[in-house]
């Protein structure tokens, strides 16, 4: 067969065209293969790490459990990449009803503080093989603009650094009574700024809270944007000068606290993902906090679950590392452990230098959450030591999700437990009722009582409970709690309180109702009161002085 030059040229051209097309497709698909590790970053917000897998135009996410942020908390994302447009939808497994955020280490992401289930959608436009402009939309929240940026596996999921050998960190001498203050998380999550915190310091000083004993203003999650070129942790646009903020809070006669995590990131709030943690930078960060003048550190496990082994040794070691670092700075800083009570932290939290340790998952501003957490603390109250306290989480008083009776129960219970009292409401806009609960000096005095004897359960009948805490000065605090849904009569025998009655066994009791602010008669064998649903009657009973004793 005679093949003409012409035909040859046509074939060559066709071949070239086909090769070009094949090559083009290859290049295009190479550019748009999103398989790999990505960071979703939001300005002044958090970072969320994702591992994406692309098959054709279908995208799925694989995310190791225990990381901060949406999918990393146990859910996953799935969607498509079509014509350079990315569309991913979250497929969270919602936690059991009543579980708060962080209810269990490594738990699936919760819908939020009692909110309805949420869905998160990421819509993006591919800019190049390493960057996608993305808008994240979460039900009930303002959309967040940010970007997916390609990162290495080690950046997304760093390897474990073996924690130090376990030893006892010396006591820092702080928190001789349970710490009192305010923390941003319960009210604001991570949607707050420097001005909010200054406002809280102003209000703490002017509202009477400082006088009542509240001292620490704690900036919880949401203040960092990462690290500078030298590795130093830095504030974000909402917290441009953490040192100036500390100076301001100090100028009000108060102390200030900050927040970090033993993991690479914190847990994540409303702003797109987790924030910078101290993993691999523990001493450096402690020194920075000291240099800025901080007096308190809340150290929240969060993404540490993704790097450390799930053992008590790794937990204790990771907390000990920061406990040691804080001591090395030479600046007195209260050390607040937050790992939700894993591995019976009350048995070893003090060894890490911890002044307080969370014993539970997160509280929510609802009766069922507060009740479940509060009444589960009684058996471990004996682990409280001077300078080392069980922390059943921060107060919700004043946040609006409970009745005044329920908030009085919350406050009474926390004080009987000798719990840290960290207000979690907006101090700038407190009602008189909220003030009367948070600043009840008689109830606070029970929390801060220096006898440090643990609370115990005197009786329990159905939904009625009587809790007793021995106090200094030959006195007892008695809480009559009605956990039921209807008013109930609750009582106890006066002689159930084992007073030191002196040589002759003579006693004259005095009792004060600490919420009504009035004396109650102590004649007869017992005390009885009708307690409202979810309410409390709280007494301080002492042996009266005077003639004849
Ligand atoms: C955890 C803690 C909370 C709060 C948030 C921040 O859930 O238990 O107290 O610090 O993280 O994301």
Coordinates of C-alpha atoms and ligand atoms in Angstrom, one line a residue:
X1 CA 0.0 0.0 0.0
X2 CA 1.2 3.4 -0.9
X3 CA 1.0 5.8 1.9
X4 CA 1.2 9.4 0.8
X5 CA 3.1 12.1 2.6
X6 CA -0.2 13.7 3.1
X7 CA -1.7 10.7 4.8
X8 CA 1.4 10.4 7.0
X9 CA 1.2 14.0 8.0
X10 CA -2.6 13.5 8.9
X11 CA -1.8 10.5 11.0
X12 CA 1.0 12.3 12.7
X13 CA -1.3 15.2 13.4
X14 CA -4.0 12.9 14.7
X15 CA -1.5 11.1 16.9
X16 CA -0.2 14.3 18.3
X17 CA -3.8 15.5 19.0
X18 CA -4.6 12.2 20.8
X19 CA -1.3 12.3 22.8
X20 CA -2.0 15.9 23.7
X21 CA -5.5 15.1 24.8
X22 CA -4.3 12.1 26.9
X23 CA -1.5 14.2 28.3
X24 CA -3.9 17.1 29.0
X25 CA -6.3 14.8 30.8
X26 CA -3.4 13.4 32.8
X27 CA -2.1 16.8 33.7
X28 CA -5.6 18.0 34.6
X29 CA -6.4 15.0 36.7
X30 CA -3.0 15.3 38.3
X31 CA -3.8 18.9 39.2
X32 CA -7.2 18.0 40.6
X33 CA -6.4 14.9 42.5
X34 CA -7.2 16.0 46.0
X35 CA -5.9 12.8 47.6
X36 CA -3.7 13.7 50.6
X37 CA -3.6 15.8 53.7
X38 CA -5.2 19.2 54.0
X39 CA -5.6 21.9 56.5
X40 CA -8.8 24.0 56.6
X41 CA -7.8 27.4 57.9
X42 CA -10.0 30.4 58.8
X43 CA -8.7 33.9 59.5
X44 CA -8.7 34.3 63.3
X45 CA -10.3 30.9 63.6
X46 CA -9.2 27.4 64.0
X47 CA -7.5 24.8 61.9
X48 CA -9.0 21.5 60.9
X49 CA -7.0 18.7 59.3
X50 CA -8.5 16.4 56.8
X51 CA -7.2 13.4 54.9
X52 CA -9.0 13.3 51.5
X53 CA -9.3 10.4 49.1
X54 CA -10.3 11.0 45.5
X55 CA -11.7 8.3 43.2
X56 CA -12.9 9.8 39.9
X57 CA -14.8 12.8 41.0
X58 CA -15.9 11.3 44.3
X59 CA -14.2 12.5 47.4
X60 CA -14.2 10.9 50.8
X61 CA -12.4 11.8 54.0
X62 CA -10.5 9.6 56.2
X63 CA -9.7 11.1 59.6
X64 CA -8.0 9.4 62.5
X65 CA -10.1 9.7 65.6
X66 CA -9.3 12.0 68.5
X67 CA -8.2 15.1 66.5
X68 CA -9.7 18.5 67.2
X69 CA -12.2 19.8 64.8
X70 CA -15.2 18.5 62.9
X71 CA -14.4 15.3 61.0
X72 CA -11.4 14.6 63.2
X73 CA -13.8 14.2 66.1
X74 CA -15.1 11.0 64.7
X75 CA -17.3 12.0 61.7
X76 CA -16.3 12.1 58.1
X77 CA -16.9 14.1 54.9
X78 CA -18.0 13.0 51.5
X79 CA -18.8 14.7 48.2
X80 CA -17.6 15.5 44.8
X81 CA -15.0 17.5 42.7
X82 CA -16.6 18.6 39.4
X83 CA -15.2 21.2 37.0
X84 CA -12.8 22.5 39.7
X85 CA -15.7 22.8 42.2
X86 CA -15.5 21.0 45.5
X87 CA -18.6 20.1 47.5
X88 CA -18.3 18.2 50.7
X89 CA -21.0 17.4 53.3
X90 CA -20.4 16.2 56.8
X91 CA -21.7 12.8 57.9
X92 CA -21.4 13.0 61.7
X93 CA -22.5 10.3 64.0
X94 CA -24.4 12.3 66.5
X95 CA -23.6 11.5 70.2
X96 CA -26.2 10.0 72.6
X97 CA -28.7 12.6 73.9
X98 CA -27.4 14.5 76.9
X99 CA -23.7 14.0 76.0
X100 CA -21.9 17.3 76.0
X101 CA -18.8 18.2 74.0
X102 CA -15.9 16.2 75.1
X103 CA -18.3 13.9 77.0
X104 CA -15.8 11.1 76.4
X105 CA -12.3 11.3 75.1
X106 CA -12.4 10.7 71.4
X107 CA -16.1 10.8 71.3
X108 CA -18.0 11.7 68.1
X109 CA -18.6 15.5 67.6
X110 CA -21.6 16.7 69.5
X111 CA -24.3 18.9 68.0
X112 CA -23.2 21.6 70.5
X113 CA -24.4 22.7 73.8
X114 CA -27.8 21.2 73.7
X115 CA -28.5 22.4 70.1
X116 CA -30.3 20.5 67.4
X117 CA -28.1 18.3 65.1
X118 CA -26.0 20.3 62.7
X119 CA -24.7 19.6 59.2
X120 CA -21.5 21.2 57.8
X121 CA -20.9 21.8 54.2
X122 CA -17.7 22.8 52.5
X123 CA -18.0 24.5 49.1
X124 CA -14.7 25.2 47.3
X125 CA -13.1 26.4 44.2
X126 CA -9.8 24.8 43.3
X127 CA -7.1 27.5 42.8
X128 CA -4.2 25.1 42.3
X129 CA -3.1 21.7 43.3
X130 CA -2.3 22.9 46.8
X131 CA -5.0 25.4 47.6
X132 CA -8.8 25.5 47.4
X133 CA -10.8 28.6 48.5
X134 CA -13.5 27.2 50.7
X135 CA -16.7 28.4 52.4
X136 CA -17.8 26.4 55.4
X137 CA -21.5 26.5 56.2
X138 CA -22.8 25.0 59.4
X139 CA -26.5 24.9 60.3
X140 CA -27.4 27.8 62.5
X141 CA -24.0 29.6 62.2
X142 CA -22.6 32.3 60.0
X143 CA -20.7 30.9 57.0
X144 CA -16.9 30.9 57.4
X145 CA -14.6 31.7 54.6
X146 CA -11.2 30.0 54.6
X147 CA -9.0 27.7 52.5
X148 CA -7.9 24.1 52.2
X149 CA -4.1 24.1 52.0
X150 CA -2.2 21.0 51.3
X151 CA 0.0 19.9 54.2
X152 CA 2.3 17.0 54.9
X153 CA 1.1 13.9 56.9
X154 CA 3.4 14.9 59.8
X155 CA 1.8 18.4 59.9
X156 CA -1.6 17.0 59.9
X157 CA -1.0 14.0 62.2
X158 CA 2.3 14.4 64.0
X159 CA 4.0 11.5 65.5
X160 CA 4.0 10.8 69.3
X161 CA 6.9 12.3 71.2
X162 CA 7.5 9.9 74.2
X163 CA 6.5 11.7 77.4
X164 CA 9.0 11.9 80.3
X165 CA 9.4 9.2 82.9
X166 CA 6.8 9.6 85.6
X167 CA 7.7 11.4 88.8
X168 CA 6.0 13.7 91.3
X169 CA 6.1 17.3 90.3
X170 CA 6.5 19.5 93.5
X171 CA 3.5 21.4 94.7
X172 CA 3.5 24.9 93.4
X173 CA 1.9 26.2 96.6
X174 CA -1.1 27.8 94.8
X175 CA -4.8 27.3 95.1
X176 CA -4.9 26.7 98.8
X177 CA -8.7 26.9 98.5
X178 CA -10.6 26.0 95.3
X179 CA -9.8 28.7 92.6
X180 CA -12.5 31.2 91.8
X181 CA -12.9 33.3 88.7
X182 CA -14.5 33.5 85.3
X183 CA -13.9 31.6 82.0
X184 CA -15.0 32.6 78.5
X185 CA -16.0 29.2 77.2
X186 CA -19.5 28.5 78.6
X187 CA -20.9 31.7 77.3
X188 CA -18.9 32.6 74.2
X189 CA -17.1 29.5 73.0
X190 CA -14.4 30.9 70.7
X191 CA -16.5 33.8 69.5
X192 CA -15.0 36.6 71.7
X193 CA -12.1 39.0 71.7
X194 CA -9.7 41.1 73.7
X195 CA -12.5 43.7 74.3
X196 CA -14.8 41.0 75.7
X197 CA -12.2 39.9 78.2
X198 CA -11.4 43.4 79.3
X199 CA -15.2 44.0 79.7
X200 CA -15.3 40.9 81.9
X201 CA -12.4 42.2 84.0
X202 CA -14.2 45.6 84.4
X203 CA -17.4 43.9 85.4
X204 CA -15.7 41.5 87.8
X205 CA -14.2 44.4 89.6
X206 CA -17.3 46.6 89.6
X207 CA -20.1 44.1 90.2
X208 CA -18.9 42.8 93.5
X209 CA -17.7 39.5 92.1
X210 CA -14.0 40.3 92.9
X211 CA -15.1 41.2 96.4
X212 CA -16.9 37.9 96.7
X213 CA -13.6 36.1 95.9
X214 CA -13.6 35.7 92.1
X215 CA -10.1 36.4 91.0
X216 CA -9.0 34.7 87.8
X217 CA -10.2 35.8 84.3
X218 CA -9.5 32.8 82.1
X219 CA -9.2 33.2 78.3
X220 CA -10.3 29.7 77.0
X221 CA -10.0 28.4 73.5
X222 CA -9.8 30.8 70.6
X223 CA -6.9 33.2 71.1
X224 CA -4.1 31.8 69.0
X225 CA -3.3 31.9 65.3
X226 CA -0.4 29.6 65.4
X227 CA 3.4 30.3 65.8
X228 CA 5.7 32.9 64.4
X229 CA 8.8 32.0 62.3
X230 CA 10.7 31.3 65.6
X231 CA 8.1 28.9 66.8
X232 CA 6.7 31.3 69.5
X233 CA 2.9 31.0 70.0
X234 CA 1.0 34.1 68.9
X235 CA -2.4 35.5 69.3
X236 CA -4.8 36.0 66.4
X237 CA -6.5 39.2 65.2
X238 CA -9.0 39.0 68.0
X239 CA -6.2 38.8 70.6
X240 CA -3.4 40.9 69.0
X241 CA -1.5 41.5 72.3
X242 CA -1.8 38.9 75.0
X243 CA 0.7 40.7 77.2
X244 CA -1.3 44.0 77.1
X245 CA -4.4 42.1 77.9
X246 CA -2.7 40.6 81.0
X247 CA -1.5 44.0 82.0
X248 CA -5.0 45.3 81.8
X249 CA -6.5 42.5 83.9
X250 CA -3.8 43.0 86.5
X251 CA -4.5 46.7 86.6
X252 CA -8.0 45.8 87.9
X253 CA -6.4 43.9 90.8
X254 CA -7.3 40.5 89.2
X255 CA -5.3 37.6 87.8
X256 CA -5.4 36.2 84.3
X257 CA -5.4 32.7 82.8
X258 CA -4.8 31.3 79.4
X259 CA -5.5 28.0 77.6
X260 CA -3.6 25.4 75.6
X261 CA -3.5 21.7 74.8
X262 CA -0.9 18.9 75.2
X263 CA -1.9 18.0 71.6
X264 CA -1.0 19.9 68.5
X265 CA -4.4 21.6 68.5
X266 CA -7.2 22.5 70.9
X267 CA -10.6 21.0 70.5
X268 CA -12.4 23.5 68.2
X269 CA -15.3 25.8 68.8
X270 CA -17.5 27.6 66.3
X271 CA -14.7 29.0 64.2
X272 CA -13.7 26.3 61.9
X273 CA -11.4 24.0 63.8
X274 CA -9.0 23.7 66.6
X275 CA -6.4 26.3 67.7
X276 CA -2.7 26.0 68.3
X277 CA -1.7 23.5 71.1
X278 CA 1.6 23.2 72.9
X279 CA 2.6 19.7 71.6
X280 CA 6.4 19.7 71.1
X281 CA 6.6 23.3 72.4
X282 CA 5.7 22.8 76.1
X283 CA 8.6 24.7 77.8
X284 CA 8.7 27.4 75.1
X285 CA 4.9 28.1 75.6
X286 CA 5.2 28.0 79.4
X287 CA 8.0 30.6 79.2
X288 CA 5.9 32.7 76.8
X289 CA 2.9 32.6 79.2
X290 CA 5.2 33.6 82.1
X291 CA 6.8 36.4 80.0
X292 CA 3.3 37.8 79.2
X293 CA 2.4 37.7 82.9
X294 CA -0.2 34.9 83.0
X295 CA -1.2 33.4 86.3
X296 CA -3.2 30.3 85.3
X297 CA -3.1 27.7 82.5
X298 CA -6.0 25.5 81.5
X299 CA -4.5 22.6 79.6
X300 CA -7.1 20.7 77.5
X301 CA -6.4 17.2 76.2
X302 CA -8.3 17.6 72.8
X303 CA -6.1 16.5 70.0
X304 CA -3.5 14.9 72.3
X305 CA -5.6 11.8 71.8
X306 CA -4.4 11.7 68.2
X307 CA -0.7 11.7 69.2
X308 CA -0.4 10.0 72.5
X309 CA -1.2 6.4 73.4
X310 CA -4.6 5.9 75.1
X311 CA -3.0 5.0 78.4
X312 CA -2.8 6.5 81.8
X313 CA 1.0 6.7 81.6
X314 CA 0.8 8.9 78.4
X315 CA -1.9 11.1 79.9
X316 CA 0.0 11.6 83.1
X317 CA 3.3 12.1 81.3
X318 CA 1.9 14.7 78.9
X319 CA 0.5 16.7 81.9
X320 CA 3.6 16.2 83.9
X321 CA 5.6 17.7 81.0
X322 CA 3.7 21.0 81.2
X323 CA 3.6 20.8 85.0
X324 CA 7.4 20.7 85.0
X325 CA 7.6 23.5 82.4
X326 CA 5.4 25.8 84.4
X327 CA 7.5 25.3 87.5
X328 CA 10.7 26.0 85.5
X329 CA 9.4 29.4 84.5
X330 CA 9.6 30.5 88.1
X331 CA 6.2 32.3 87.7
X332 CA 3.4 31.1 90.0
X333 CA 0.8 29.7 87.6
X334 CA -2.3 27.7 88.7
X335 CA -2.3 24.6 86.6
X336 CA -5.8 23.4 85.5
X337 CA -6.0 19.9 83.9
X338 CA -8.8 19.2 81.5
X339 CA -8.9 15.6 80.2
X340 CA -12.5 14.9 81.2
X341 CA -11.7 12.6 84.1
X342 CA -10.0 9.8 82.1
X343 CA -8.0 7.2 83.9
X344 CA -9.2 8.4 87.4
X345 CA -7.3 11.6 87.1
X346 CA -8.2 12.4 90.7
X347 CA -5.7 9.7 91.8
X348 CA -2.7 11.2 89.9
X349 CA -3.6 14.8 88.8
X350 CA -1.7 16.2 91.8
X351 CA 1.5 14.3 90.8
X352 CA 1.6 16.3 87.5
X353 CA 1.6 19.6 89.4
X354 CA -2.1 20.0 88.7
X355 CA -4.0 22.3 91.0
X356 CA -7.4 21.2 89.6
X357 CA -8.5 18.6 87.2
X358 CA -11.7 18.2 85.3
X359 CA -13.5 15.0 86.5
X360 CA -16.2 14.9 83.7
X361 CA -17.1 15.8 80.2
X362 CA -18.4 19.2 79.4
X363 CA -21.3 20.7 81.3
X364 CA -24.2 22.2 79.3
X365 CA -26.6 24.9 80.5
X366 CA -29.3 22.3 81.2
X367 CA -30.7 20.7 84.3
X368 CA -30.0 17.1 83.1
X369 CA -26.4 17.9 82.4
X370 CA -25.7 19.8 85.6
X371 CA -27.6 17.2 87.7
X372 CA -25.8 14.2 86.1
X373 CA -22.4 15.7 86.6
X374 CA -22.9 17.3 90.0
X375 CA -24.4 14.3 91.9
X376 CA -21.8 11.9 90.4
X377 CA -19.0 13.7 92.3
X378 CA -19.7 12.8 95.8
X379 CA -17.8 9.5 96.0
X380 CA -14.6 11.1 94.7
X381 CA -14.8 14.2 96.9
X382 CA -12.3 12.5 99.3
X383 CA -9.6 13.0 96.7
X384 CA -9.6 16.7 97.2
X385 CA -6.4 17.9 98.8
X386 CA -5.3 21.4 99.7
X387 CA -4.0 22.8 96.4
X388 CA -5.4 20.0 94.3
X389 CA -9.1 20.0 93.5
X390 CA -11.7 17.9 91.6
X391 CA -13.2 20.2 89.0
X392 CA -16.7 19.2 87.9
X393 CA -16.6 22.0 85.2
X394 CA -17.4 25.6 85.1
X395 CA -20.6 27.3 86.3
X396 CA -23.6 27.9 84.1
X397 CA -25.3 30.2 86.5
X398 CA -26.8 33.2 84.6
X399 CA -26.6 31.7 81.2
X400 CA -30.4 31.3 80.9
X401 CA -30.9 27.5 80.4
X402 CA -32.0 26.7 84.0
X403 CA -34.4 28.1 86.5
X404 CA -33.3 30.0 89.5
X405 CA -34.0 27.0 91.7
X406 CA -31.8 24.9 89.4
X407 CA -29.0 27.4 89.5
X408 CA -29.2 27.5 93.3
X409 CA -28.9 23.7 93.3
X410 CA -25.9 24.1 90.9
X411 CA -24.1 26.6 93.2
X412 CA -25.0 24.8 96.4
X413 CA -23.8 21.5 95.1
X414 CA -20.5 22.9 93.7
X415 CA -19.8 24.6 97.1
X416 CA -20.5 21.4 99.1
X417 CA -18.1 19.6 96.7
X418 CA -15.4 22.2 97.3
X419 CA -15.4 22.7 93.5
X420 CA -13.5 25.5 91.7
X421 CA -16.0 28.3 91.1
X422 CA -15.4 29.6 87.6
X423 CA -18.4 31.7 86.5
X424 CA -19.3 31.0 82.9
X425 CA -21.8 33.8 82.2
X426 CA -21.6 37.3 80.9
X427 CA -20.6 39.3 83.9
X428 CA -21.5 42.6 82.2
X429 CA -25.2 41.9 82.1
X430 CA -26.1 40.0 85.3
X431 CA -29.6 40.1 86.7
X432 CA -30.0 40.7 90.4
X433 CA -31.1 37.1 90.7
X434 CA -27.8 35.9 89.1
X435 CA -25.8 38.1 91.3
X436 CA -27.6 36.8 94.4
X437 CA -26.6 33.3 93.4
X438 CA -23.0 33.8 92.3
X439 CA -22.3 36.2 95.2
X440 CA -24.0 34.5 98.1
X441 CA -21.1 34.9 100.6
X442 CA -22.5 32.3 103.0
X443 CA -22.6 29.6 100.3
X444 CA -19.2 30.6 98.9
X445 CA -17.8 30.4 102.5
X446 CA -18.7 26.7 102.4
X447 CA -16.8 26.2 99.2
X448 CA -13.8 27.9 100.6
X449 CA -14.0 26.4 104.1
X450 CA -10.5 25.5 105.4
X451 CA -11.5 22.3 107.2
X452 CA -11.4 20.5 103.8
X453 CA -13.5 17.6 104.9
X454 CA -15.2 15.9 102.0
X455 CA -19.0 16.1 101.5
X456 CA -20.9 12.9 102.1
X457 CA -24.4 11.6 101.5
X458 CA -26.4 11.5 104.7
X459 CA -29.5 10.0 103.1
X460 CA -31.2 9.3 99.7
X461 CA -34.8 8.5 99.2
X462 CA -36.1 8.4 95.7
X463 CA -35.2 11.8 94.2
X464 CA -34.5 13.4 97.6
X465 CA -30.9 13.6 98.9
X466 CA -29.4 15.1 101.9
X467 CA -25.7 16.0 101.6
X468 CA -23.5 17.0 104.5
X469 CA -20.1 18.7 104.6
X470 CA -18.3 19.1 108.0
X471 CA -17.0 22.6 108.3
X472 CA -14.4 24.4 110.4
X473 CA -15.6 25.8 113.7
X474 CA -17.6 22.8 114.8
X475 CA -20.2 23.3 112.1
X476 CA -21.9 21.5 109.2
X477 CA -23.3 22.5 105.9
X478 CA -26.4 20.6 105.0
X479 CA -27.9 20.5 101.5
X480 CA -31.4 19.1 101.1
X481 CA -31.8 18.5 97.4
X482 CA -35.0 17.7 95.4
X483 CA -34.0 16.1 92.1
X484 CA -37.6 15.3 91.4
X485 CA -40.2 17.1 89.2
X486 CA -42.6 18.0 92.0
X487 CA -42.1 19.7 95.4
X488 CA -41.0 17.3 98.1
X489 CA -40.7 17.3 101.8
X490 CA -37.1 16.5 102.8
X491 CA -35.7 16.3 106.3
X492 CA -32.9 15.0 108.6
X493 CA -32.5 14.4 112.3
X494 CA -30.3 17.0 114.1
X495 CA -28.5 14.3 115.9
X496 CA -27.3 12.8 112.6
X497 CA -24.8 15.6 112.6
X498 CA -21.9 14.4 114.8
X499 CA -20.9 17.6 116.6
X500 CA -18.1 17.8 119.0
X501 CA -20.4 18.6 121.9
X502 CA -17.8 19.2 124.6
X503 CA -17.1 17.5 127.9
X504 CA -20.7 17.3 129.1
X505 CA -22.3 16.5 125.8
X506 CA -24.4 19.6 126.0
X507 CA -25.3 21.2 122.8
X508 CA -27.4 24.1 121.6
X509 CA -27.7 24.2 117.8
X510 CA -27.9 27.2 115.6
X511 CA -29.0 26.9 112.0
X512 CA -29.1 29.4 109.2
X513 CA -31.0 29.0 105.9
X514 CA -28.3 30.2 103.5
X515 CA -30.6 31.1 100.6
X516 CA -33.4 32.7 102.6
X517 CA -30.8 34.4 104.8
X518 CA -32.7 33.7 108.0
X519 CA -32.3 31.6 111.1
X520 CA -34.3 28.3 111.3
X521 CA -35.5 26.9 114.6
X522 CA -33.5 23.9 115.9
X523 CA -36.1 22.7 118.5
X524 CA -37.4 19.2 118.1
X525 CA -35.6 16.1 116.8
X526 CA -35.5 17.0 113.2
X527 CA -35.6 19.6 110.4
X528 CA -38.1 19.4 107.6
X529 CA -38.7 21.6 104.6
X530 CA -40.7 21.6 101.4
X531 CA -38.1 21.8 98.7
X532 CA -39.2 23.0 95.2
X533 CA -38.7 20.8 92.2
X534 CA -35.0 20.7 91.2
X535 CA -34.4 23.0 94.2
X536 CA -32.4 23.0 97.4
X537 CA -32.5 24.2 101.0
X538 CA -29.0 24.8 102.3
X539 CA -28.3 25.2 106.0
X540 CA -25.3 26.0 108.0
X541 CA -25.6 24.3 111.4
X542 CA -23.3 25.0 114.3
X543 CA -23.1 24.4 118.0
X544 CA -24.1 27.7 119.6
X545 CA -21.8 29.4 122.1
X546 CA -23.1 31.4 125.0
X547 CA -23.8 30.6 128.6
X548 CA -24.3 27.1 129.6
X549 CA -22.0 25.6 127.0
Ligands
LIG1 C1 -13.3 21.1 75.8 C2 -13.3 21.6 77.3 C3 -14.1 22.8 77.4 C4 -13.6 23.9 76.5 C5 -13.6 23.4 75.1 C6 -12.9 24.3 74.1 O1 -14.5 20.6 75.4 O2 -13.7 20.6 78.1 O3 -14.1 23.3 78.8 O4 -12.3 24.3 76.9 O5 -12.8 22.1 75.0 O6 -13.1 23.7 72.8

